Amino acid sequence: MRYRELMIATSSEGKIIELSALLSPIRLIRPPKVLNIEEGPCSYLENAYLKARSYFEEFKIPALAEDSGLEVSALGGMPGVFSSRFSELEFGGKESETGTAANIRKLLRLMEGKEDRSALFRCVLLIYDSEGGLWAQGVCRGEITTIPRGARGFGYDPIFKPLGEDRTMAELTAEEKNAISHRGIAARRLLELLSG
Ligand code: IMP
């Protein structure tokens, strides 16, 4: 394996837990301080590149960044790269609060009466070091439920039902989610690239 350890360019505990399991035997190191990186209205790849490069330049350790989001067909692919701050966005009307519960509330409000509930999670993982970078992408298709169900996972998991599943992502065990998730698919591709 080309890397024994990577600095993880995120402070999201949900992502760190999942990626640590998915990328083993590579050890993920938490950064000594979280950098304040302003994500623009860019693609997942651009955001991941920006984050990994900033962490590599600051700490001089090969960095792994992750950018992901939920794309809903009936909303033209929204919230996409805006997934983590959807409730604050003018699109579809701002919520009075911010955070995960408000993001879910807004999405369910916008999906009221919509027949097409298809959606997908997308994840880009990118490693940046002095030799440049490499990246991989994963997609997990499914649909938006009408009410939240389950307490595991994070983010939009309680309202996302993967294709062929009766349960939401938040009702799956960590192992079940990793086996089918966008992050799991991207991580396995990245490991293939690294060992190739
Ligand atoms: P960012 O990559 O930090 O911009 O945040 C991505 C956002 O997409 C997260 O804050 C979640 O809202 C959502 N998201 C990404 N992956 C997942 C997942 O596996 N489950 C649920 N929500 C996710």
Tab-separated table of N, CA, C and O in Angstrom, residues 13-98:
chain	number	residue	atom	x	y	z
A	13	GLU	N	-17.408	13.892	12.205
A	13	GLU	CA	-17.172	12.647	12.941
A	13	GLU	C	-17.799	11.461	12.203
A	13	GLU	O	-17.215	10.383	12.142
A	14	GLY	N	-18.986	11.678	11.606
A	14	GLY	CA	-19.666	10.605	10.868
A	14	GLY	C	-18.788	10.087	9.733
A	14	GLY	O	-18.642	8.882	9.533
A	15	LYS	N	-18.179	11.016	9.002
A	15	LYS	CA	-17.328	10.625	7.875
A	15	LYS	C	-16.057	9.939	8.370
A	15	LYS	O	-15.608	8.957	7.786
A	16	ILE	N	-15.461	10.473	9.449
A	16	ILE	CA	-14.199	9.909	9.959
A	16	ILE	C	-14.411	8.463	10.411
A	16	ILE	O	-13.616	7.577	10.088
A	17	ILE	N	-15.516	8.199	11.109
A	17	ILE	CA	-15.798	6.835	11.594
A	17	ILE	C	-15.934	5.891	10.404
A	17	ILE	O	-15.313	4.825	10.352
A	18	GLU	N	-16.731	6.291	9.410
A	18	GLU	CA	-16.950	5.410	8.260
A	18	GLU	C	-15.654	5.200	7.469
A	18	GLU	O	-15.310	4.076	7.101
A	19	LEU	N	-14.912	6.283	7.234
A	19	LEU	CA	-13.706	6.165	6.402
A	19	LEU	C	-12.613	5.364	7.095
A	19	LEU	O	-11.853	4.648	6.447
A	20	SER	N	-12.521	5.466	8.439
A	20	SER	CA	-11.497	4.703	9.164
A	20	SER	C	-11.719	3.215	8.957
A	20	SER	O	-10.766	2.455	8.763
A	21	ALA	N	-12.976	2.782	9.002
A	21	ALA	CA	-13.277	1.360	8.787
A	21	ALA	C	-13.049	0.992	7.318
A	21	ALA	O	-12.460	-0.043	7.020
A	22	LEU	N	-13.470	1.870	6.422
A	22	LEU	CA	-13.419	1.540	4.996
A	22	LEU	C	-12.005	1.513	4.423
A	22	LEU	O	-11.728	0.765	3.499
A	23	LEU	N	-11.116	2.368	4.955
A	23	LEU	CA	-9.785	2.476	4.343
A	23	LEU	C	-8.710	1.703	5.102
A	23	LEU	O	-7.529	1.779	4.759
A	24	SER	N	-9.114	0.961	6.138
A	24	SER	CA	-8.137	0.142	6.834
A	24	SER	C	-7.489	-0.768	5.780
A	24	SER	O	-8.198	-1.255	4.896
A	25	PRO	N	-6.178	-0.982	5.726
A	25	PRO	CA	-5.185	-0.773	6.780
A	25	PRO	C	-4.565	0.633	6.851
A	25	PRO	O	-3.668	0.844	7.662
A	26	ILE	N	-5.008	1.582	6.031
A	26	ILE	CA	-4.437	2.936	6.137
A	26	ILE	C	-4.970	3.587	7.416
A	26	ILE	O	-6.170	3.524	7.692
A	27	ARG	N	-4.050	4.198	8.179
A	27	ARG	CA	-4.471	4.842	9.419
A	27	ARG	C	-4.823	6.304	9.119
A	27	ARG	O	-4.025	7.006	8.481
A	28	LEU	N	-5.998	6.731	9.552
A	28	LEU	CA	-6.388	8.128	9.318
A	28	LEU	C	-6.051	8.959	10.556
A	28	LEU	O	-6.467	8.620	11.667
A	29	ILE	N	-5.310	10.029	10.331
A	29	ILE	CA	-4.907	10.897	11.452
A	29	ILE	C	-5.781	12.139	11.448
A	29	ILE	O	-5.954	12.781	10.402
A	30	ARG	N	-6.305	12.472	12.628
A	30	ARG	CA	-7.092	13.712	12.729
A	30	ARG	C	-6.129	14.901	12.710
A	30	ARG	O	-5.074	14.829	13.338
A	31	PRO	N	-6.471	15.995	12.029
A	31	PRO	CA	-5.564	17.155	11.992
A	31	PRO	C	-5.457	17.807	13.376
A	31	PRO	O	-6.431	17.798	14.134
A	32	PRO	N	-4.266	18.378	13.707
A	32	PRO	CA	-4.108	19.040	15.007
A	32	PRO	C	-5.019	20.248	15.154
A	32	PRO	O	-5.384	20.642	16.251
A	33	LYS	N	-5.352	20.867	14.030
A	33	LYS	CA	-6.365	21.942	14.077
A	33	LYS	C	-7.191	21.896	12.791
A	33	LYS	O	-6.691	21.457	11.742
A	34	VAL	N	-8.451	22.336	12.922
A	34	VAL	CA	-9.346	22.297	11.761
A	34	VAL	C	-9.168	23.583	10.966
A	34	VAL	O	-9.226	24.677	11.531
A	35	LEU	N	-8.885	23.476	9.690
A	35	LEU	CA	-8.716	24.670	8.856
A	35	LEU	C	-10.074	25.168	8.395
A	35	LEU	O	-10.964	24.369	8.093
A	36	ASN	N	-10.191	26.472	8.346
A	36	ASN	CA	-11.452	27.068	7.918
A	36	ASN	C	-11.413	27.257	6.400
A	36	ASN	O	-10.864	28.237	5.910
A	37	ILE	N	-11.963	26.284	5.680
A	37	ILE	CA	-11.916	26.358	4.209
A	37	ILE	C	-13.308	26.674	3.683
A	37	ILE	O	-14.260	25.952	3.951
A	38	GLU	N	-13.369	27.759	2.964
A	38	GLU	CA	-14.651	28.197	2.397
A	38	GLU	C	-14.945	27.380	1.137
A	38	GLU	O	-14.247	27.525	0.128
A	39	GLU	N	-15.950	26.485	1.220
A	39	GLU	CA	-16.306	25.714	0.023
A	39	GLU	C	-17.173	26.589	-0.875
A	39	GLU	O	-18.122	27.198	-0.414
A	40	GLY	N	-16.810	26.653	-2.148
A	40	GLY	CA	-17.598	27.472	-3.068
A	40	GLY	C	-18.712	26.650	-3.680
A	40	GLY	O	-18.894	25.492	-3.321
A	41	PRO	N	-19.473	27.253	-4.614
A	41	PRO	CA	-20.483	26.481	-5.326
A	41	PRO	C	-19.811	25.660	-6.418
A	41	PRO	O	-20.098	25.793	-7.603
A	42	CYS	N	-18.831	24.845	-5.995
A	42	CYS	CA	-18.006	24.106	-6.948
A	42	CYS	C	-18.456	22.659	-6.986
A	42	CYS	O	-19.354	22.253	-6.268
A	43	SER	N	-17.783	21.871	-7.817
A	43	SER	CA	-18.108	20.446	-7.884
A	43	SER	C	-17.540	19.744	-6.651
A	43	SER	O	-16.692	20.281	-5.933
A	44	TYR	N	-18.016	18.520	-6.422
A	44	TYR	CA	-17.474	17.712	-5.323
A	44	TYR	C	-15.956	17.590	-5.477
A	44	TYR	O	-15.202	17.681	-4.511
A	45	LEU	N	-15.532	17.356	-6.739
A	45	LEU	CA	-14.106	17.143	-6.987
A	45	LEU	C	-13.292	18.388	-6.648
A	45	LEU	O	-12.254	18.310	-5.998
A	46	GLU	N	-13.807	19.556	-7.076
A	46	GLU	CA	-13.088	20.805	-6.768
A	46	GLU	C	-13.028	21.044	-5.262
A	46	GLU	O	-11.997	21.446	-4.721
A	47	ASN	N	-14.139	20.800	-4.581
A	47	ASN	CA	-14.159	20.992	-3.126
A	47	ASN	C	-13.179	20.049	-2.431
A	47	ASN	O	-12.456	20.447	-1.517
A	48	ALA	N	-13.171	18.773	-2.864
A	48	ALA	CA	-12.270	17.793	-2.245
A	48	ALA	C	-10.815	18.193	-2.501
A	48	ALA	O	-9.970	18.115	-1.610
A	49	TYR	N	-10.537	18.651	-3.730
A	49	TYR	CA	-9.177	19.066	-4.092
A	49	TYR	C	-8.728	20.253	-3.224
A	49	TYR	O	-7.631	20.261	-2.671
A	50	LEU	N	-9.634	21.218	-3.070
A	50	LEU	CA	-9.335	22.414	-2.278
A	50	LEU	C	-9.006	22.032	-0.831
A	50	LEU	O	-8.040	22.507	-0.237
A	51	LYS	N	-9.827	21.122	-0.265
A	51	LYS	CA	-9.631	20.721	1.137
A	51	LYS	C	-8.323	19.943	1.295
A	51	LYS	O	-7.516	20.235	2.172
A	52	ALA	N	-8.096	18.923	0.432
A	52	ALA	CA	-6.902	18.080	0.585
A	52	ALA	C	-5.632	18.903	0.383
A	52	ALA	O	-4.671	18.766	1.141
A	53	ARG	N	-5.643	19.776	-0.635
A	53	ARG	CA	-4.441	20.576	-0.894
A	53	ARG	C	-4.141	21.523	0.271
A	53	ARG	O	-3.001	21.670	0.683
A	54	SER	N	-5.189	22.143	0.837
A	54	SER	CA	-4.993	23.065	1.964
A	54	SER	C	-4.389	22.334	3.161
A	54	SER	O	-3.467	22.842	3.808
A	55	TYR	N	-4.894	21.123	3.461
A	55	TYR	CA	-4.367	20.374	4.610
A	55	TYR	C	-2.943	19.911	4.343
A	55	TYR	O	-2.092	19.948	5.231
A	56	PHE	N	-2.657	19.491	3.099
A	56	PHE	CA	-1.297	19.049	2.790
A	56	PHE	C	-0.333	20.222	2.922
A	56	PHE	O	0.747	20.090	3.505
A	57	GLU	N	-0.713	21.388	2.406
A	57	GLU	CA	0.186	22.534	2.452
A	57	GLU	C	0.421	23.006	3.884
A	57	GLU	O	1.508	23.426	4.241
A	58	GLU	N	-0.593	22.883	4.732
A	58	GLU	CA	-0.457	23.329	6.124
A	58	GLU	C	0.362	22.335	6.953
A	58	GLU	O	1.227	22.725	7.722
A	59	PHE	N	0.086	21.034	6.816
A	59	PHE	CA	0.672	20.046	7.745
A	59	PHE	C	1.753	19.170	7.103
A	59	PHE	O	2.397	18.380	7.799
A	60	LYS	N	1.949	19.271	5.787
A	60	LYS	CA	2.999	18.517	5.068
A	60	LYS	C	2.878	17.004	5.226
A	60	LYS	O	3.860	16.274	5.259
A	61	ILE	N	1.657	16.529	5.403
A	61	ILE	CA	1.381	15.091	5.484
A	61	ILE	C	0.369	14.788	4.373
A	61	ILE	O	-0.580	15.569	4.193
A	62	PRO	N	0.551	13.688	3.605
A	62	PRO	CA	-0.436	13.362	2.565
A	62	PRO	C	-1.856	13.422	3.131
A	62	PRO	O	-2.137	12.873	4.201
A	63	ALA	N	-2.732	14.127	2.414
A	63	ALA	CA	-4.059	14.405	2.969
A	63	ALA	C	-5.160	13.717	2.163
A	63	ALA	O	-5.078	13.596	0.937
A	64	LEU	N	-6.167	13.267	2.888
A	64	LEU	CA	-7.349	12.668	2.266
A	64	LEU	C	-8.543	13.584	2.511
A	64	LEU	O	-8.841	13.941	3.653
A	65	ALA	N	-9.224	13.990	1.428
A	65	ALA	CA	-10.430	14.799	1.598
A	65	ALA	C	-11.624	14.066	1.013
A	65	ALA	O	-11.480	13.208	0.133
A	66	GLU	N	-12.770	14.398	1.526
A	66	GLU	CA	-14.014	13.762	1.081
A	66	GLU	C	-15.032	14.845	0.823
A	66	GLU	O	-15.141	15.779	1.615
A	67	ASP	N	-15.742	14.787	-0.276
A	67	ASP	CA	-16.871	15.682	-0.474
A	67	ASP	C	-18.035	14.840	-0.971
A	67	ASP	O	-17.855	13.953	-1.811
A	68	SER	N	-19.194	15.092	-0.417
A	68	SER	CA	-20.328	14.228	-0.752
A	68	SER	C	-21.626	15.020	-0.665
A	68	SER	O	-21.655	16.137	-0.151
A	69	GLY	N	-22.685	14.422	-1.160
A	69	GLY	CA	-23.974	15.088	-1.092
A	69	GLY	C	-25.086	14.205	-1.601
A	69	GLY	O	-24.850	13.107	-2.122
A	70	LEU	N	-26.287	14.713	-1.421
A	70	LEU	CA	-27.498	14.004	-1.829
A	70	LEU	C	-28.093	14.734	-3.029
A	70	LEU	O	-28.290	15.951	-2.973
A	71	GLU	N	-28.379	14.007	-4.111
A	71	GLU	CA	-28.950	14.625	-5.319
A	71	GLU	C	-30.343	14.058	-5.547
A	71	GLU	O	-30.506	12.853	-5.708
A	72	VAL	N	-31.340	14.939	-5.536
A	72	VAL	CA	-32.733	14.513	-5.640
A	72	VAL	C	-33.265	14.871	-7.029
A	72	VAL	O	-33.246	16.045	-7.421
A	73	SER	N	-33.752	13.857	-7.759
A	73	SER	CA	-34.185	14.078	-9.150
A	73	SER	C	-35.255	15.155	-9.246
A	73	SER	O	-35.155	16.063	-10.084
A	74	ALA	N	-36.292	15.076	-8.409
A	74	ALA	CA	-37.418	16.019	-8.502
A	74	ALA	C	-37.001	17.450	-8.163
A	74	ALA	O	-37.743	18.400	-8.430
A	75	LEU	N	-35.813	17.613	-7.582
A	75	LEU	CA	-35.325	18.960	-7.254
A	75	LEU	C	-34.167	19.347	-8.179
A	75	LEU	O	-33.342	20.205	-7.835
A	76	GLY	N	-34.087	18.675	-9.328
A	76	GLY	CA	-33.056	19.013	-10.313
A	76	GLY	C	-31.642	18.744	-9.809
A	76	GLY	O	-30.693	19.411	-10.235
A	77	GLY	N	-31.519	17.788	-8.911
A	77	GLY	CA	-30.171	17.438	-8.418
A	77	GLY	C	-29.793	18.144	-7.126
A	77	GLY	O	-28.722	17.883	-6.562
A	78	MET	N	-30.649	19.045	-6.664
A	78	MET	CA	-30.406	19.702	-5.371
A	78	MET	C	-30.650	18.694	-4.244
A	78	MET	O	-31.430	17.775	-4.441
A	79	PRO	N	-30.066	18.826	-3.069
A	79	PRO	CA	-29.142	19.881	-2.663
A	79	PRO	C	-27.689	19.687	-3.121
A	79	PRO	O	-26.909	20.641	-3.074
A	80	GLY	N	-27.293	18.502	-3.573
A	80	GLY	CA	-25.956	18.319	-4.136
A	80	GLY	C	-24.836	18.832	-3.245
A	80	GLY	O	-24.780	18.500	-2.064
A	81	VAL	N	-23.962	19.669	-3.833
A	81	VAL	CA	-22.816	20.170	-3.045
A	81	VAL	C	-23.255	21.079	-1.893
A	81	VAL	O	-22.462	21.422	-1.024
A	82	PHE	N	-24.535	21.456	-1.886
A	82	PHE	CA	-25.043	22.305	-0.801
A	82	PHE	C	-25.686	21.479	0.325
A	82	PHE	O	-26.339	22.044	1.202
A	83	SER	N	-25.534	20.155	0.294
A	83	SER	CA	-26.282	19.285	1.203
A	83	SER	C	-26.117	19.648	2.682
A	83	SER	O	-27.089	19.630	3.432
A	84	SER	N	-24.881	19.973	3.094
A	84	SER	CA	-24.672	20.198	4.529
A	84	SER	C	-25.292	21.515	5.001
A	84	SER	O	-25.557	21.696	6.179
A	85	ARG	N	-25.502	22.459	4.075
A	85	ARG	CA	-26.071	23.763	4.482
A	85	ARG	C	-27.361	24.073	3.730
A	85	ARG	O	-27.675	25.225	3.467
A	86	PHE	N	-28.114	23.024	3.405
A	86	PHE	CA	-29.336	23.184	2.592
A	86	PHE	C	-30.346	24.115	3.261
A	86	PHE	O	-30.973	24.941	2.608
A	87	SER	N	-30.499	23.999	4.578
A	87	SER	CA	-31.522	24.794	5.284
A	87	SER	C	-31.225	26.294	5.204
A	87	SER	O	-32.116	27.112	5.365
A	88	GLU	N	-29.942	26.651	4.944
A	88	GLU	CA	-29.557	28.080	4.911
A	88	GLU	C	-29.688	28.679	3.512
A	88	GLU	O	-29.521	29.881	3.324
A	89	LEU	N	-29.976	27.818	2.542
A	89	LEU	CA	-29.989	28.258	1.144
A	89	LEU	C	-31.308	28.933	0.766
A	89	LEU	O	-32.369	28.473	1.170
A	90	GLU	N	-31.231	30.005	-0.049
A	90	GLU	CA	-32.451	30.668	-0.526
A	90	GLU	C	-33.320	29.698	-1.330
A	90	GLU	O	-34.544	29.731	-1.260
A	91	PHE	N	-32.653	28.819	-2.101
A	91	PHE	CA	-33.376	27.848	-2.934
A	91	PHE	C	-34.397	27.082	-2.088
A	91	PHE	O	-34.042	26.455	-1.093
A	92	GLY	N	-35.654	27.166	-2.451
A	92	GLY	CA	-36.694	26.450	-1.719
A	92	GLY	C	-37.097	27.116	-0.410
A	92	GLY	O	-37.921	26.582	0.332
A	93	GLY	N	-36.532	28.271	-0.105
A	93	GLY	CA	-36.872	28.999	1.119
A	93	GLY	C	-35.992	28.576	2.288
A	93	GLY	O	-35.806	27.387	2.520
A	94	LYS	N	-35.462	29.593	3.013
A	94	LYS	CA	-34.600	29.298	4.164
A	94	LYS	C	-35.425	28.748	5.317
A	94	LYS	O	-36.577	29.140	5.499
A	95	GLU	N	-34.838	27.871	6.117
A	95	GLU	CA	-35.473	27.401	7.356
A	95	GLU	C	-35.087	28.374	8.469
A	95	GLU	O	-34.103	29.106	8.372
A	96	SER	N	-35.859	28.361	9.570
A	96	SER	CA	-35.520	29.267	10.671
A	96	SER	C	-34.311	28.760	11.449
A	96	SER	O	-33.641	29.521	12.142
A	97	GLU	N	-34.023	27.443	11.338
A	97	GLU	CA	-32.856	26.896	12.031
A	97	GLU	C	-31.875	26.325	11.016
A	97	GLU	O	-32.196	26.194	9.841
A	98	THR	N	-30.675	25.979	11.507
A	98	THR	CA	-29.695	25.322	10.646
A	98	THR	C	-29.398	23.930	11.218
A	98	THR	O	-29.837	23.614	12.315
